Amino acid sequence: MLLTIAIPAFDEVQNIERAIREARATAQEVAPSDAEVLIVDDGSRDGTGAIVDRLAEQLADIRVVRHERNRGFTGAMSTCFRHARGDWIFLAPADGQISMSEVKRFLTEIPRADIVVGVREQRLEGAGRKTLSRAFHLIARLLFGLKVPEFSSVFLFRRSLLASMRFRSASRSAALLPEILFRASRRGGRFAVVSVVQHPRIAGRAKGGQLSVAVLTLGELVRVAILARLDENAARKVPLARRDSAR
């Protein structure tokens, strides 16, 4: 299978049906009979799960994985990666702020990249949330040595690259995406960047940008950066040790 459009969702009762129908229409357009839509209901309590179940019964090519309890950003994304069947995974938001049709622009980059990163042309955020986001990206770039301008929007991943990674990020932090980019870069992964248009949220409220999450994430960025470097350095030494023992 070529493509999985993966949508992690938590309490998006007002947005999820629109997101699923748009994702399915896009999947059928870009990869007829060779794509799926995967929904990870991350312990929703507002009726999101009932809508997801109804659509999965009505529509083909839709699969649902449910968390009994909310596992947070990293937990939901890890489930997306683990259950996706496509060679490529498009990680898409359930809130409708990024159009599912953007995946068409991402797919044009797959001959040249293993990870395609979406960068928003204009960020539609309040001053407080924007300040936290800028601080997060600055600190993450410094700690992980990343040159990607943004890594909190939408992504297209080559699944085979993710399969060998052991993630260190805590489930309720936002450290997973910079961790993935760091590990991929250390393994020779190729990156491409495409611009995406961010639309206003139609309904519901944003889940990120909370001060408590920001404090947790700061500590997590430091911890994960250290552990990820140790992991990747150790992985590099294994082939060298094997070559030495073979002499």
Short mmCIF file of C-alpha atoms in Angstrom, two decimals:
data_model
loop_
_atom_site.label_atom_id
_atom_site.label_comp_id
_atom_site.label_asym_id
_atom_site.label_seq_id
_atom_site.Cartn_x
_atom_site.Cartn_y
_atom_site.Cartn_z
CA MET A 1 0.00 0.00 0.00
CA LEU A 2 1.33 3.42 -0.95
CA LEU A 3 -0.24 5.80 1.56
CA THR A 4 -1.76 6.02 5.02
CA ILE A 5 -3.40 9.28 6.02
CA ALA A 6 -3.15 9.10 9.81
CA ILE A 7 -5.34 11.33 11.96
CA PRO A 8 -4.82 11.38 15.74
CA ALA A 9 -7.90 12.87 17.41
CA PHE A 10 -8.82 13.87 20.94
CA ASP A 11 -12.18 15.52 21.67
CA GLU A 12 -12.80 16.75 18.12
CA VAL A 13 -16.51 15.95 17.90
CA GLN A 14 -17.21 19.08 15.85
CA ASN A 15 -14.40 18.52 13.36
CA ILE A 16 -13.72 14.81 13.00
CA GLU A 17 -16.38 13.88 10.43
CA ARG A 18 -15.28 16.66 8.10
CA ALA A 19 -11.63 15.61 8.51
CA ILE A 20 -12.35 11.93 7.81
CA ARG A 21 -14.47 12.59 4.73
CA GLU A 22 -11.90 14.99 3.32
CA ALA A 23 -9.07 12.55 4.04
CA ARG A 24 -10.91 9.69 2.33
CA ALA A 25 -11.71 11.80 -0.74
CA THR A 26 -8.08 12.87 -0.96
CA ALA A 27 -6.82 9.30 -0.56
CA GLN A 28 -9.08 8.11 -3.37
CA GLU A 29 -7.86 10.94 -5.58
CA VAL A 30 -4.11 10.53 -5.10
CA ALA A 31 -3.89 6.74 -4.73
CA PRO A 32 -7.08 4.90 -5.78
CA SER A 33 -7.19 1.41 -4.20
CA ASP A 34 -3.74 2.03 -2.73
CA ALA A 35 -4.42 4.21 0.31
CA GLU A 36 -6.17 4.10 3.67
CA VAL A 37 -7.33 6.49 6.37
CA LEU A 38 -6.28 5.58 9.92
CA ILE A 39 -7.97 7.28 12.87
CA VAL A 40 -6.45 7.09 16.34
CA ASP A 41 -9.07 8.12 18.90
CA ASP A 42 -6.90 9.16 21.80
CA GLY A 43 -9.37 8.57 24.63
CA SER A 44 -11.95 11.13 23.49
CA ARG A 45 -14.80 11.83 25.91
CA ASP A 46 -17.03 14.08 23.82
CA GLY A 47 -18.60 11.74 21.27
CA THR A 48 -15.71 11.71 18.79
CA GLY A 49 -15.48 7.93 19.11
CA ALA A 50 -19.12 7.37 18.16
CA ILE A 51 -18.72 9.44 14.99
CA VAL A 52 -15.53 7.62 14.05
CA ASP A 53 -17.18 4.22 14.54
CA ARG A 54 -20.19 5.20 12.44
CA LEU A 55 -18.04 6.41 9.56
CA ALA A 56 -15.81 3.34 9.71
CA GLU A 57 -18.92 1.17 9.25
CA GLN A 58 -20.24 3.28 6.38
CA LEU A 59 -17.06 4.01 4.44
CA ALA A 60 -14.43 1.69 3.01
CA ASP A 61 -10.69 2.11 3.57
CA ILE A 62 -11.08 3.57 7.07
CA ARG A 63 -9.57 1.92 10.13
CA VAL A 64 -9.90 2.93 13.76
CA VAL A 65 -7.58 2.36 16.71
CA ARG A 66 -8.83 3.49 20.10
CA HIS A 67 -7.02 4.39 23.31
CA GLU A 68 -9.11 3.77 26.41
CA ARG A 69 -7.27 6.64 28.08
CA ASN A 70 -5.72 9.74 26.62
CA ARG A 71 -2.02 9.12 25.96
CA GLY A 72 -1.10 12.56 24.72
CA PHE A 73 0.61 13.73 21.57
CA THR A 74 3.49 11.27 21.47
CA GLY A 75 1.32 8.33 22.49
CA ALA A 76 -1.20 9.01 19.73
CA MET A 77 1.48 9.54 17.09
CA SER A 78 3.33 6.38 18.07
CA THR A 79 0.09 4.42 17.61
CA CYS A 80 -0.34 5.98 14.17
CA PHE A 81 3.12 4.84 13.16
CA ARG A 82 2.67 1.36 14.61
CA HIS A 83 -0.65 0.63 12.90
CA ALA A 84 -0.15 2.32 9.53
CA ARG A 85 0.10 -0.02 6.54
CA GLY A 86 1.15 2.43 3.86
CA ASP A 87 4.73 2.83 2.68
CA TRP A 88 4.23 6.53 3.38
CA ILE A 89 2.43 8.04 6.39
CA PHE A 90 0.86 11.47 6.12
CA LEU A 91 0.29 12.77 9.63
CA ALA A 92 -2.71 15.08 9.46
CA PRO A 93 -4.58 17.17 12.05
CA ALA A 94 -8.19 16.49 12.96
CA ASP A 95 -9.02 20.16 13.52
CA GLY A 96 -9.29 21.13 9.85
CA GLN A 97 -6.60 23.82 10.02
CA ILE A 98 -4.52 22.07 7.36
CA SER A 99 -6.35 20.76 4.30
CA MET A 100 -5.95 17.04 3.63
CA SER A 101 -5.41 17.89 -0.04
CA GLU A 102 -1.98 19.26 0.90
CA VAL A 103 -0.74 15.67 0.77
CA LYS A 104 -0.59 15.98 -3.02
CA ARG A 105 2.22 18.52 -2.71
CA PHE A 106 4.03 16.30 -0.22
CA LEU A 107 3.90 13.26 -2.49
CA THR A 108 5.73 15.13 -5.27
CA GLU A 109 8.80 15.13 -3.01
CA ILE A 110 9.03 11.40 -2.33
CA PRO A 111 11.62 10.67 -5.06
CA ARG A 112 13.98 13.03 -3.20
CA ALA A 113 13.12 12.66 0.48
CA ASP A 114 12.40 10.26 3.33
CA ILE A 115 10.61 12.89 5.41
CA VAL A 116 8.68 15.83 4.02
CA VAL A 117 8.05 18.64 6.51
CA GLY A 118 5.17 21.09 6.19
CA VAL A 119 5.90 24.70 7.09
CA ARG A 120 2.98 27.06 7.54
CA GLU A 121 3.02 30.13 5.31
CA GLN A 122 1.25 32.17 7.98
CA ARG A 123 0.72 31.10 11.57
CA LEU A 124 -2.78 31.77 12.89
CA GLU A 125 -2.06 31.86 16.61
CA GLY A 126 -2.46 34.21 19.51
CA ALA A 127 0.54 36.07 20.89
CA GLY A 128 1.06 33.75 23.86
CA ARG A 129 0.86 30.55 21.84
CA LYS A 130 3.11 32.01 19.15
CA THR A 131 5.75 32.97 21.73
CA LEU A 132 5.74 29.45 23.21
CA SER A 133 6.00 27.95 19.74
CA ARG A 134 8.96 30.12 18.77
CA ALA A 135 10.76 29.25 22.00
CA PHE A 136 10.06 25.54 21.48
CA HIS A 137 11.43 25.55 17.93
CA LEU A 138 14.51 27.58 18.87
CA ILE A 139 15.42 25.32 21.80
CA ALA A 140 14.73 22.14 19.82
CA ARG A 141 16.88 23.31 16.90
CA LEU A 142 19.76 24.07 19.26
CA LEU A 143 19.51 20.82 21.23
CA PHE A 144 19.06 18.51 18.24
CA GLY A 145 21.09 20.45 15.68
CA LEU A 146 18.13 20.73 13.31
CA LYS A 147 17.93 23.14 10.39
CA VAL A 148 14.24 22.58 9.59
CA PRO A 149 12.35 25.87 10.21
CA GLU A 150 9.27 24.24 11.75
CA PHE A 151 8.31 20.78 13.00
CA SER A 152 4.90 21.10 14.60
CA SER A 153 2.58 21.09 11.60
CA VAL A 154 2.12 18.24 9.09
CA PHE A 155 4.55 15.58 7.89
CA LEU A 156 4.96 12.81 5.37
CA PHE A 157 7.16 9.95 6.62
CA ARG A 158 8.67 6.93 4.91
CA ARG A 159 7.38 4.15 7.18
CA SER A 160 10.46 1.95 6.80
CA LEU A 161 12.59 4.73 8.28
CA LEU A 162 10.42 4.95 11.40
CA ALA A 163 10.17 1.19 11.91
CA SER A 164 13.70 0.87 13.29
CA MET A 165 13.47 3.81 15.70
CA ARG A 166 13.07 3.47 19.45
CA PHE A 167 11.51 6.66 20.72
CA ARG A 168 12.45 8.20 24.07
CA SER A 169 9.87 11.01 24.20
CA ALA A 170 7.30 10.92 27.01
CA SER A 171 3.73 10.49 25.83
CA ARG A 172 2.51 13.90 26.99
CA SER A 173 5.37 16.03 25.71
CA ALA A 174 5.89 17.51 22.25
CA ALA A 175 9.44 16.21 21.87
CA LEU A 176 8.68 13.36 19.47
CA LEU A 177 8.85 15.24 16.17
CA PRO A 178 12.30 16.80 16.76
CA GLU A 179 13.45 13.41 18.05
CA ILE A 180 12.33 11.74 14.82
CA LEU A 181 14.05 14.37 12.68
CA PHE A 182 17.26 14.04 14.68
CA ARG A 183 17.33 10.25 14.48
CA ALA A 184 16.52 10.35 10.77
CA SER A 185 19.33 12.83 10.09
CA ARG A 186 21.83 10.64 11.96
CA ARG A 187 20.78 7.69 9.80
CA GLY A 188 21.23 9.52 6.53
CA GLY A 189 17.57 10.44 6.06
CA ARG A 190 16.76 12.98 3.37
CA PHE A 191 14.47 15.93 4.11
CA ALA A 192 12.28 18.17 2.00
CA VAL A 193 10.21 21.16 3.04
CA VAL A 194 6.92 22.30 1.51
CA SER A 195 4.80 25.30 2.47
CA VAL A 196 1.22 24.74 3.63
CA VAL A 197 -1.70 27.06 4.21
CA GLN A 198 -3.11 27.15 7.73
CA HIS A 199 -6.84 27.82 8.01
CA PRO A 200 -8.69 29.15 11.06
CA ARG A 201 -10.04 26.49 13.40
CA ILE A 202 -13.75 26.17 12.64
CA ALA A 203 -14.81 24.63 15.94
CA GLY A 204 -13.43 23.25 19.18
CA ARG A 205 -10.33 24.43 20.98
CA ALA A 206 -6.63 23.88 20.48
CA LYS A 207 -5.07 21.24 22.75
CA GLY A 208 -1.45 22.40 22.61
CA GLY A 209 0.22 25.58 23.75
CA GLN A 210 -0.58 25.13 27.44
CA LEU A 211 2.03 26.36 29.91
CA SER A 212 2.06 23.05 31.80
CA VAL A 213 2.81 21.18 28.57
CA ALA A 214 5.49 23.74 27.67
CA VAL A 215 7.29 23.24 31.00
CA LEU A 216 7.17 19.46 30.62
CA THR A 217 8.37 19.70 27.03
CA LEU A 218 11.38 21.86 27.92
CA GLY A 219 12.68 19.22 30.30
CA GLU A 220 11.79 16.49 27.82
CA LEU A 221 13.71 18.17 25.01
CA VAL A 222 16.88 18.14 27.10
CA ARG A 223 16.37 14.56 28.29
CA VAL A 224 15.47 13.20 24.87
CA ALA A 225 18.29 15.04 23.11
CA ILE A 226 20.81 13.40 25.46
CA LEU A 227 19.30 9.91 25.22
CA ALA A 228 18.80 10.07 21.46
CA ARG A 229 22.43 11.06 20.92
CA LEU A 230 23.59 8.20 23.13
CA ASP A 231 21.33 5.76 21.25
CA GLU A 232 22.47 6.85 17.81
CA ASN A 233 26.16 6.94 18.80
CA ALA A 234 25.87 3.40 20.18
CA ALA A 235 24.13 2.23 17.01
CA ARG A 236 26.99 3.61 14.93
CA LYS A 237 29.57 1.76 17.00
CA VAL A 238 27.94 -1.66 16.52
CA PRO A 239 28.91 -2.08 12.84
CA LEU A 240 32.46 -0.93 13.66
CA ALA A 241 32.72 -3.49 16.46
CA ARG A 242 31.47 -6.22 14.14
CA ARG A 243 34.05 -5.30 11.51
CA ASP A 244 36.84 -5.34 14.11
CA SER A 245 35.81 -8.78 15.40
CA ALA A 246 35.77 -10.15 11.87
CA ARG A 247 39.42 -9.25 11.25
#
